[in-house]
Structure formats: C-alpha cells, structure tokens
GROMACS .gro file of C-alpha atoms in nm:
model
  314
    1UNK     CA    1  -0.908  -0.131  -0.927
    2UNK     CA    2  -1.217   0.038  -1.070
    3UNK     CA    3  -1.373   0.381  -1.026
    4UNK     CA    4  -1.718   0.235  -1.091
    5UNK     CA    5  -1.823   0.211  -0.727
    6UNK     CA    6  -2.106   0.355  -0.520
    7UNK     CA    7  -2.042   0.666  -0.310
    8UNK     CA    8  -2.110   0.484   0.020
    9UNK     CA    9  -1.836   0.233  -0.061
   10UNK     CA   10  -1.564   0.488  -0.138
   11UNK     CA   11  -1.415   0.461   0.211
   12UNK     CA   12  -1.387   0.084   0.178
   13UNK     CA   13  -1.224   0.132  -0.163
   14UNK     CA   14  -0.963   0.355   0.005
   15UNK     CA   15  -0.909   0.086   0.268
   16UNK     CA   16  -0.851  -0.172  -0.005
   17UNK     CA   17  -0.594   0.062  -0.161
   18UNK     CA   18  -0.408   0.073   0.174
   19UNK     CA   19  -0.424  -0.307   0.199
   20UNK     CA   20  -0.279  -0.336  -0.151
   21UNK     CA   21   0.013  -0.105  -0.065
   22UNK     CA   22   0.092  -0.300   0.253
   23UNK     CA   23   0.074  -0.638   0.076
   24UNK     CA   24   0.312  -0.507  -0.190
   25UNK     CA   25   0.566  -0.430   0.085
   26UNK     CA   26   0.499  -0.771   0.242
   27UNK     CA   27   0.544  -0.951  -0.091
   28UNK     CA   28   0.888  -0.795  -0.131
   29UNK     CA   29   0.987  -0.937   0.209
   30UNK     CA   30   0.861  -1.286   0.129
   31UNK     CA   31   1.079  -1.527  -0.066
   32UNK     CA   32   0.853  -1.620  -0.354
   33UNK     CA   33   0.842  -1.985  -0.457
   34UNK     CA   34   0.815  -1.985  -0.836
   35UNK     CA   35   0.774  -2.362  -0.871
   36UNK     CA   36   0.444  -2.515  -0.969
   37UNK     CA   37   0.129  -2.347  -1.094
   38UNK     CA   38   0.065  -1.983  -0.998
   39UNK     CA   39  -0.186  -1.931  -0.719
   40UNK     CA   40  -0.542  -1.860  -0.824
   41UNK     CA   41  -0.569  -1.584  -0.561
   42UNK     CA   42  -0.287  -1.355  -0.458
   43UNK     CA   43  -0.199  -1.233  -0.108
   44UNK     CA   44  -0.378  -0.899  -0.153
   45UNK     CA   45  -0.702  -1.067  -0.256
   46UNK     CA   46  -0.704  -1.307   0.041
   47UNK     CA   47  -0.620  -1.035   0.297
   48UNK     CA   48  -0.882  -0.806   0.139
   49UNK     CA   49  -1.142  -1.082   0.180
   50UNK     CA   50  -1.046  -1.137   0.545
   51UNK     CA   51  -1.074  -0.763   0.617
   52UNK     CA   52  -1.409  -0.766   0.433
   53UNK     CA   53  -1.515  -1.041   0.676
   54UNK     CA   54  -1.444  -0.811   0.972
   55UNK     CA   55  -1.606  -0.501   0.821
   56UNK     CA   56  -1.923  -0.685   0.721
   57UNK     CA   57  -1.955  -0.872   1.052
   58UNK     CA   58  -1.933  -1.214   0.886
   59UNK     CA   59  -1.903  -1.500   1.137
   60UNK     CA   60  -1.780  -1.794   0.928
   61UNK     CA   61  -1.589  -1.873   0.610
   62UNK     CA   62  -1.897  -2.038   0.458
   63UNK     CA   63  -2.089  -1.715   0.507
   64UNK     CA   64  -1.791  -1.515   0.376
   65UNK     CA   65  -1.786  -1.720   0.054
   66UNK     CA   66  -2.159  -1.661   0.006
   67UNK     CA   67  -2.144  -1.286   0.084
   68UNK     CA   68  -1.853  -1.223  -0.153
   69UNK     CA   69  -2.024  -1.410  -0.437
   70UNK     CA   70  -2.327  -1.184  -0.386
   71UNK     CA   71  -2.114  -0.867  -0.383
   72UNK     CA   72  -2.035  -0.795  -0.747
   73UNK     CA   73  -1.867  -0.463  -0.670
   74UNK     CA   74  -1.623  -0.612  -0.421
   75UNK     CA   75  -1.525  -0.890  -0.663
   76UNK     CA   76  -1.469  -0.632  -0.936
   77UNK     CA   77  -1.257  -0.411  -0.710
   78UNK     CA   78  -1.023  -0.688  -0.587
   79UNK     CA   79  -1.009  -0.855  -0.927
   80UNK     CA   80  -1.174  -1.193  -0.872
   81UNK     CA   81  -1.455  -1.361  -1.066
   82UNK     CA   82  -1.577  -1.569  -0.775
   83UNK     CA   83  -1.502  -1.608  -0.406
   84UNK     CA   84  -1.240  -1.856  -0.288
   85UNK     CA   85  -1.390  -2.172  -0.140
   86UNK     CA   86  -1.447  -2.165   0.238
   87UNK     CA   87  -1.192  -2.445   0.286
   88UNK     CA   88  -0.938  -2.242   0.087
   89UNK     CA   89  -1.002  -1.946   0.318
   90UNK     CA   90  -0.935  -2.168   0.620
   91UNK     CA   91  -0.612  -2.300   0.470
   92UNK     CA   92  -0.475  -1.962   0.356
   93UNK     CA   93  -0.576  -1.777   0.672
   94UNK     CA   94  -0.379  -2.030   0.881
   95UNK     CA   95  -0.075  -1.978   0.659
   96UNK     CA   96  -0.101  -1.596   0.679
   97UNK     CA   97  -0.153  -1.602   1.057
   98UNK     CA   98   0.142  -1.837   1.110
   99UNK     CA   99   0.394  -1.690   0.866
  100UNK     CA  100   0.298  -1.332   0.782
  101UNK     CA  101   0.084  -1.185   1.061
  102UNK     CA  102   0.379  -1.043   1.254
  103UNK     CA  103   0.522  -0.889   0.936
  104UNK     CA  104   0.186  -0.731   0.847
  105UNK     CA  105   0.160  -0.582   1.195
  106UNK     CA  106   0.518  -0.452   1.187
  107UNK     CA  107   0.467  -0.290   0.845
  108UNK     CA  108   0.146  -0.120   0.960
  109UNK     CA  109   0.299   0.010   1.285
  110UNK     CA  110   0.607   0.136   1.099
  111UNK     CA  111   0.390   0.324   0.850
  112UNK     CA  112   0.161   0.470   1.118
  113UNK     CA  113   0.465   0.582   1.321
  114UNK     CA  114   0.284   0.628   1.655
  115UNK     CA  115   0.454   0.792   1.952
  116UNK     CA  116   0.568   0.495   2.162
  117UNK     CA  117   0.720   0.684   2.453
  118UNK     CA  118   0.422   0.583   2.670
  119UNK     CA  119   0.259   0.240   2.649
  120UNK     CA  120  -0.038   0.089   2.834
  121UNK     CA  121  -0.116  -0.273   2.921
  122UNK     CA  122  -0.450  -0.418   3.025
  123UNK     CA  123  -0.687  -0.706   2.957
  124UNK     CA  124  -1.054  -0.741   2.873
  125UNK     CA  125  -1.291  -1.038   2.917
  126UNK     CA  126  -1.428  -1.216   2.610
  127UNK     CA  127  -1.726  -1.440   2.678
  128UNK     CA  128  -1.758  -1.750   2.460
  129UNK     CA  129  -2.037  -1.989   2.367
  130UNK     CA  130  -2.175  -2.186   2.662
  131UNK     CA  131  -2.076  -2.521   2.512
  132UNK     CA  132  -1.717  -2.418   2.432
  133UNK     CA  133  -1.509  -2.696   2.591
  134UNK     CA  134  -1.185  -2.495   2.562
  135UNK     CA  135  -1.317  -2.189   2.748
  136UNK     CA  136  -1.218  -2.128   3.111
  137UNK     CA  137  -1.395  -1.973   3.408
  138UNK     CA  138  -1.265  -1.632   3.510
  139UNK     CA  139  -1.374  -1.334   3.716
  140UNK     CA  140  -1.390  -0.970   3.618
  141UNK     CA  141  -1.454  -0.667   3.836
  142UNK     CA  142  -1.760  -0.551   3.636
  143UNK     CA  143  -1.922  -0.870   3.503
  144UNK     CA  144  -1.827  -1.109   3.783
  145UNK     CA  145  -1.769  -1.475   3.692
  146UNK     CA  146  -1.770  -1.548   3.320
  147UNK     CA  147  -1.680  -1.830   3.084
  148UNK     CA  148  -1.446  -1.756   2.797
  149UNK     CA  149  -1.112  -1.595   2.729
  150UNK     CA  150  -0.902  -1.285   2.800
  151UNK     CA  151  -0.744  -1.046   2.554
  152UNK     CA  152  -0.420  -0.901   2.696
  153UNK     CA  153  -0.314  -0.592   2.502
  154UNK     CA  154  -0.018  -0.357   2.478
  155UNK     CA  155  -0.093  -0.024   2.309
  156UNK     CA  156   0.052   0.323   2.274
  157UNK     CA  157  -0.065   0.587   2.519
  158UNK     CA  158  -0.014   0.927   2.356
  159UNK     CA  159  -0.234   1.101   2.097
  160UNK     CA  160  -0.275   0.784   1.890
  161UNK     CA  161  -0.378   0.470   2.080
  162UNK     CA  162  -0.245   0.194   1.854
  163UNK     CA  163  -0.229  -0.181   1.938
  164UNK     CA  164   0.130  -0.301   1.942
  165UNK     CA  165   0.105  -0.656   2.072
  166UNK     CA  166  -0.167  -0.885   2.207
  167UNK     CA  167  -0.208  -1.226   2.369
  168UNK     CA  168  -0.522  -1.439   2.400
  169UNK     CA  169  -0.547  -1.667   2.705
  170UNK     CA  170  -0.811  -1.854   2.898
  171UNK     CA  171  -1.027  -1.644   3.130
  172UNK     CA  172  -0.853  -1.795   3.434
  173UNK     CA  173  -0.510  -1.648   3.344
  174UNK     CA  174  -0.415  -1.363   3.575
  175UNK     CA  175  -0.298  -1.036   3.420
  176UNK     CA  176   0.028  -1.036   3.616
  177UNK     CA  177   0.142  -1.357   3.440
  178UNK     CA  178   0.168  -1.183   3.103
  179UNK     CA  179   0.520  -1.043   3.146
  180UNK     CA  180   0.577  -1.078   2.771
  181UNK     CA  181   0.381  -0.755   2.729
  182UNK     CA  182   0.649  -0.574   2.929
  183UNK     CA  183   0.930  -0.726   2.724
  184UNK     CA  184   0.747  -0.627   2.404
  185UNK     CA  185   0.713  -0.270   2.533
  186UNK     CA  186   1.089  -0.266   2.587
  187UNK     CA  187   1.134  -0.402   2.233
  188UNK     CA  188   0.936  -0.107   2.098
  189UNK     CA  189   1.158   0.132   2.300
  190UNK     CA  190   0.871   0.245   2.524
  191UNK     CA  191   1.000   0.460   2.808
  192UNK     CA  192   0.695   0.438   3.037
  193UNK     CA  193   0.444   0.154   3.081
  194UNK     CA  194   0.114   0.213   3.259
  195UNK     CA  195  -0.102  -0.061   3.411
  196UNK     CA  196  -0.386  -0.106   3.657
  197UNK     CA  197  -0.364  -0.261   4.004
  198UNK     CA  198  -0.379  -0.613   3.862
  199UNK     CA  199  -0.015  -0.577   3.756
  200UNK     CA  200   0.108  -0.438   4.089
  201UNK     CA  201   0.349  -0.714   4.187
  202UNK     CA  202   0.721  -0.735   4.260
  203UNK     CA  203   0.790  -0.948   3.950
  204UNK     CA  204   0.673  -0.676   3.707
  205UNK     CA  205   0.862  -0.401   3.887
  206UNK     CA  206   1.182  -0.607   3.899
  207UNK     CA  207   1.163  -0.686   3.527
  208UNK     CA  208   1.093  -0.321   3.443
  209UNK     CA  209   1.396  -0.216   3.645
  210UNK     CA  210   1.618  -0.463   3.458
  211UNK     CA  211   1.486  -0.334   3.125
  212UNK     CA  212   1.529   0.031   3.229
  213UNK     CA  213   1.156   0.095   3.171
  214UNK     CA  214   0.956   0.315   3.408
  215UNK     CA  215   0.664   0.100   3.522
  216UNK     CA  216   0.364   0.273   3.682
  217UNK     CA  217   0.086   0.052   3.820
  218UNK     CA  218  -0.221   0.117   4.029
  219UNK     CA  219  -0.197   0.019   4.394
  220UNK     CA  220  -0.320  -0.331   4.471
  221UNK     CA  221  -0.425  -0.296   4.833
  222UNK     CA  222  -0.501  -0.667   4.861
  223UNK     CA  223  -0.137  -0.741   4.782
  224UNK     CA  224   0.003  -0.554   5.083
  225UNK     CA  225  -0.060  -0.521   5.454
  226UNK     CA  226   0.068  -0.167   5.493
  227UNK     CA  227   0.154   0.063   5.200
  228UNK     CA  228   0.411   0.237   5.419
  229UNK     CA  229   0.594  -0.090   5.482
  230UNK     CA  230   0.621  -0.248   5.136
  231UNK     CA  231   0.929  -0.470   5.106
  232UNK     CA  232   0.992  -0.426   4.733
  233UNK     CA  233   1.170  -0.094   4.686
  234UNK     CA  234   1.032  -0.038   4.335
  235UNK     CA  235   0.672  -0.093   4.445
  236UNK     CA  236   0.734   0.146   4.732
  237UNK     CA  237   0.865   0.413   4.492
  238UNK     CA  238   0.562   0.358   4.270
  239UNK     CA  239   0.323   0.422   4.560
  240UNK     CA  240   0.497   0.748   4.647
  241UNK     CA  241   0.504   0.853   4.279
  242UNK     CA  242   0.128   0.800   4.242
  243UNK     CA  243   0.070   1.039   4.534
  244UNK     CA  244   0.240   1.324   4.346
  245UNK     CA  245   0.063   1.553   4.098
  246UNK     CA  246   0.287   1.426   3.818
  247UNK     CA  247   0.203   1.065   3.904
  248UNK     CA  248  -0.172   1.130   3.920
  249UNK     CA  249  -0.167   1.311   3.584
  250UNK     CA  250   0.037   1.037   3.417
  251UNK     CA  251  -0.172   0.752   3.556
  252UNK     CA  252  -0.494   0.907   3.422
  253UNK     CA  253  -0.374   0.825   3.072
  254UNK     CA  254  -0.418   0.455   3.151
  255UNK     CA  255  -0.793   0.485   3.083
  256UNK     CA  256  -0.719   0.525   2.711
  257UNK     CA  257  -0.683   0.149   2.674
  258UNK     CA  258  -1.027   0.101   2.829
  259UNK     CA  259  -1.172   0.340   2.572
  260UNK     CA  260  -0.995   0.141   2.301
  261UNK     CA  261  -1.154  -0.182   2.428
  262UNK     CA  262  -1.492  -0.003   2.426
  263UNK     CA  263  -1.442   0.102   2.063
  264UNK     CA  264  -1.336  -0.247   1.957
  265UNK     CA  265  -1.638  -0.405   2.127
  266UNK     CA  266  -1.887  -0.144   2.009
  267UNK     CA  267  -1.772  -0.087   1.651
  268UNK     CA  268  -1.593  -0.412   1.566
  269UNK     CA  269  -1.811  -0.654   1.766
  270UNK     CA  270  -1.504  -0.786   1.950
  271UNK     CA  271  -1.692  -0.987   2.212
  272UNK     CA  272  -2.056  -1.051   2.125
  273UNK     CA  273  -2.000  -1.324   1.868
  274UNK     CA  274  -1.987  -1.607   2.126
  275UNK     CA  275  -1.743  -1.815   1.923
  276UNK     CA  276  -1.640  -2.171   2.011
  277UNK     CA  277  -1.275  -2.274   2.045
  278UNK     CA  278  -0.953  -2.095   2.127
  279UNK     CA  279  -0.822  -2.101   1.768
  280UNK     CA  280  -1.143  -1.953   1.626
  281UNK     CA  281  -1.148  -1.676   1.883
  282UNK     CA  282  -0.780  -1.597   1.829
  283UNK     CA  283  -0.826  -1.575   1.451
  284UNK     CA  284  -1.128  -1.351   1.497
  285UNK     CA  285  -0.939  -1.115   1.731
  286UNK     CA  286  -0.623  -1.109   1.518
  287UNK     CA  287  -0.813  -0.989   1.212
  288UNK     CA  288  -1.014  -0.733   1.406
  289UNK     CA  289  -0.694  -0.574   1.538
  290UNK     CA  290  -0.519  -0.593   1.200
  291UNK     CA  291  -0.824  -0.431   1.036
  292UNK     CA  292  -0.815  -0.160   1.304
  293UNK     CA  293  -0.448  -0.095   1.218
  294UNK     CA  294  -0.529  -0.079   0.845
  295UNK     CA  295  -0.796   0.181   0.918
  296UNK     CA  296  -0.564   0.385   1.139
  297UNK     CA  297  -0.308   0.390   0.859
  298UNK     CA  298  -0.580   0.514   0.623
  299UNK     CA  299  -0.666   0.793   0.869
  300UNK     CA  300  -0.297   0.882   0.888
  301UNK     CA  301  -0.269   0.903   0.509
  302UNK     CA  302  -0.580   1.122   0.495
  303UNK     CA  303  -0.440   1.356   0.761
  304UNK     CA  304  -0.713   1.275   1.015
  305UNK     CA  305  -0.651   1.265   1.389
  306UNK     CA  306  -0.704   0.953   1.598
  307UNK     CA  307  -1.052   0.930   1.750
  308UNK     CA  308  -1.228   0.697   1.993
  309UNK     CA  309  -1.563   0.790   1.835
  310UNK     CA  310  -1.744   0.516   1.648
  311UNK     CA  311  -1.731   0.536   1.267
  312UNK     CA  312  -2.095   0.646   1.241
  313UNK     CA  313  -2.037   0.933   1.486
  314UNK     CA  314  -1.737   1.082   1.307
   0.00000   0.00000   0.00000
C-alpha cells in the first residue's frame, strides 16, 4: 500500500488495511489450489473492489469497472493496473458469496467481539423495481402494501449493535416463519432475544424454551382473545413479564434494531436502489452488511464507540 493518498481518502485507506488483515486470516483457512496459472487478482483485491462498490454507491459491475479504471489512487492502493472485467466481478462475487461469505462474517464478528448476551430480531421492507417478476406483494405497518422483499435480521442488543445473521425473503413472508434467526441466536450463545409483536406466537416461545433462551416479544393482541386466558404458558409468562418494570426496561432496547435499519437505509442506501431480481438484491444486501462489519471493526481498532449517527455527522 502507498502513503501517497489524499487526506479525504485516509479513512478509506484504513478500511482497506482492515480488509487486507481479514483476507489474510481467510486465506489461511482456505485450502489453496496451486495447480494452473496464478490468479490475476487476489482475494483481497476482489473484496476491496466489492466494498468500494458499496462505499461509492455503484449499482452495477459495469459501472464498477468504469469507476475503478477512473480512480488511479484506488488502483495504486490495492495494487492493480486496471479493473477486473465486469463479468469477472460477477463470477468471483458468486464464488465468494457461496464459499467464503460465512467465513468472512465469522472472522469479523470474532474480531469485533460484541456483547451477545442480548440479541434482537426484526425485519424491514425493501421495495424493488416495478417490473421485477421475482418480487412479492407484502404489507408493512408504516408503508402499507409494497412490492419487493424483506430483510430479516438478527443483531446484538447491547452497546454495539452488530449484525450477526440475516435472511432475505419475498415481501409476503411473515416474520414468525423465520425461526432460523432464533436458532442462530442460540448458536451465538445469546441469553435473551427481543422481538416485536410480529413474533408473538406459540411456536417461537416453544422453540426458545427448548433452547433455554429467554424470548421476549411484544404482545400481538390480534393473536389472542383475552390476554388473561392465553393457552400457551410461555406466552402468558411473557405478557406478565412485560408488565413489570424490568420487562418494560428490557423491551425498550428492541428499538435499537430499528435505528440500525435507519442507518443502513440512510447511509448505505439499503433500499432506494430499486433492484430487479432476488439474487441481485441479496448480493447487494450481503455486501452492505459485510461492509458495515468491516467499518465497525475499524472503529473498534481505533478505540471509537459504536454510534448510530451517519458518517457525516460524526
């Protein structure tokens, strides 16, 4: 890497340094195939380009190829003479997403070391292009009926609000069907999981009880006739817990995930791209969240506290 870089790009240079350190750890985990010609671009260079795509708000690989070729400083920093071809980006990004994405996420979370004692689950609507044939019709409490997808997210709920696991579905998928989020929370040794009223169903409470996880959900009044006569014993306990001061104080922390969605939509342009196709939207979301994790690791290394404020307000 070079020190010959403009002052306004120093933060991005630091981010590239973090990416390089993470890819070095990842490379040690991957069984390298030494047969054939060496690759023209290494793993660090490709991941750096895909993070560059997120940070610069680039919508397509064709545009990414053009923007990188125009950015002499970036090419010099990552050590390439010219941008990979857009078709090469498509091929390598599929390989990384299929084979290495989980490893990248695990390495980042392990290095950030967030407090996982409390986790939060929720979803947010993602509207797609009008002519997207794969999009579904869904309904949301604030925007009403919409066409697109849903991002279901599990994140930490203490001082640092860090994404742990996410699922993209059609807009018509109900939140309560995403039980995998609860199993993932258990896998991360989360002791408490918070959720809104959309998850208030017997199935979630029964699974949480089997996993020995304390599940706290908002009260879904449409899913019961009388809150004093709820058949499921765990839902009944949850209702009584939410009426206590401890329950009210704990449940207030659930709003942190909504603030995280707001940050991702406002600073990372999570929704307003109007992409077409499930695969394109999933790739776009995956790299936004991975970039967010890279930046949180950078903040950790610099000794900065987590903040919901947008980058330009910090």
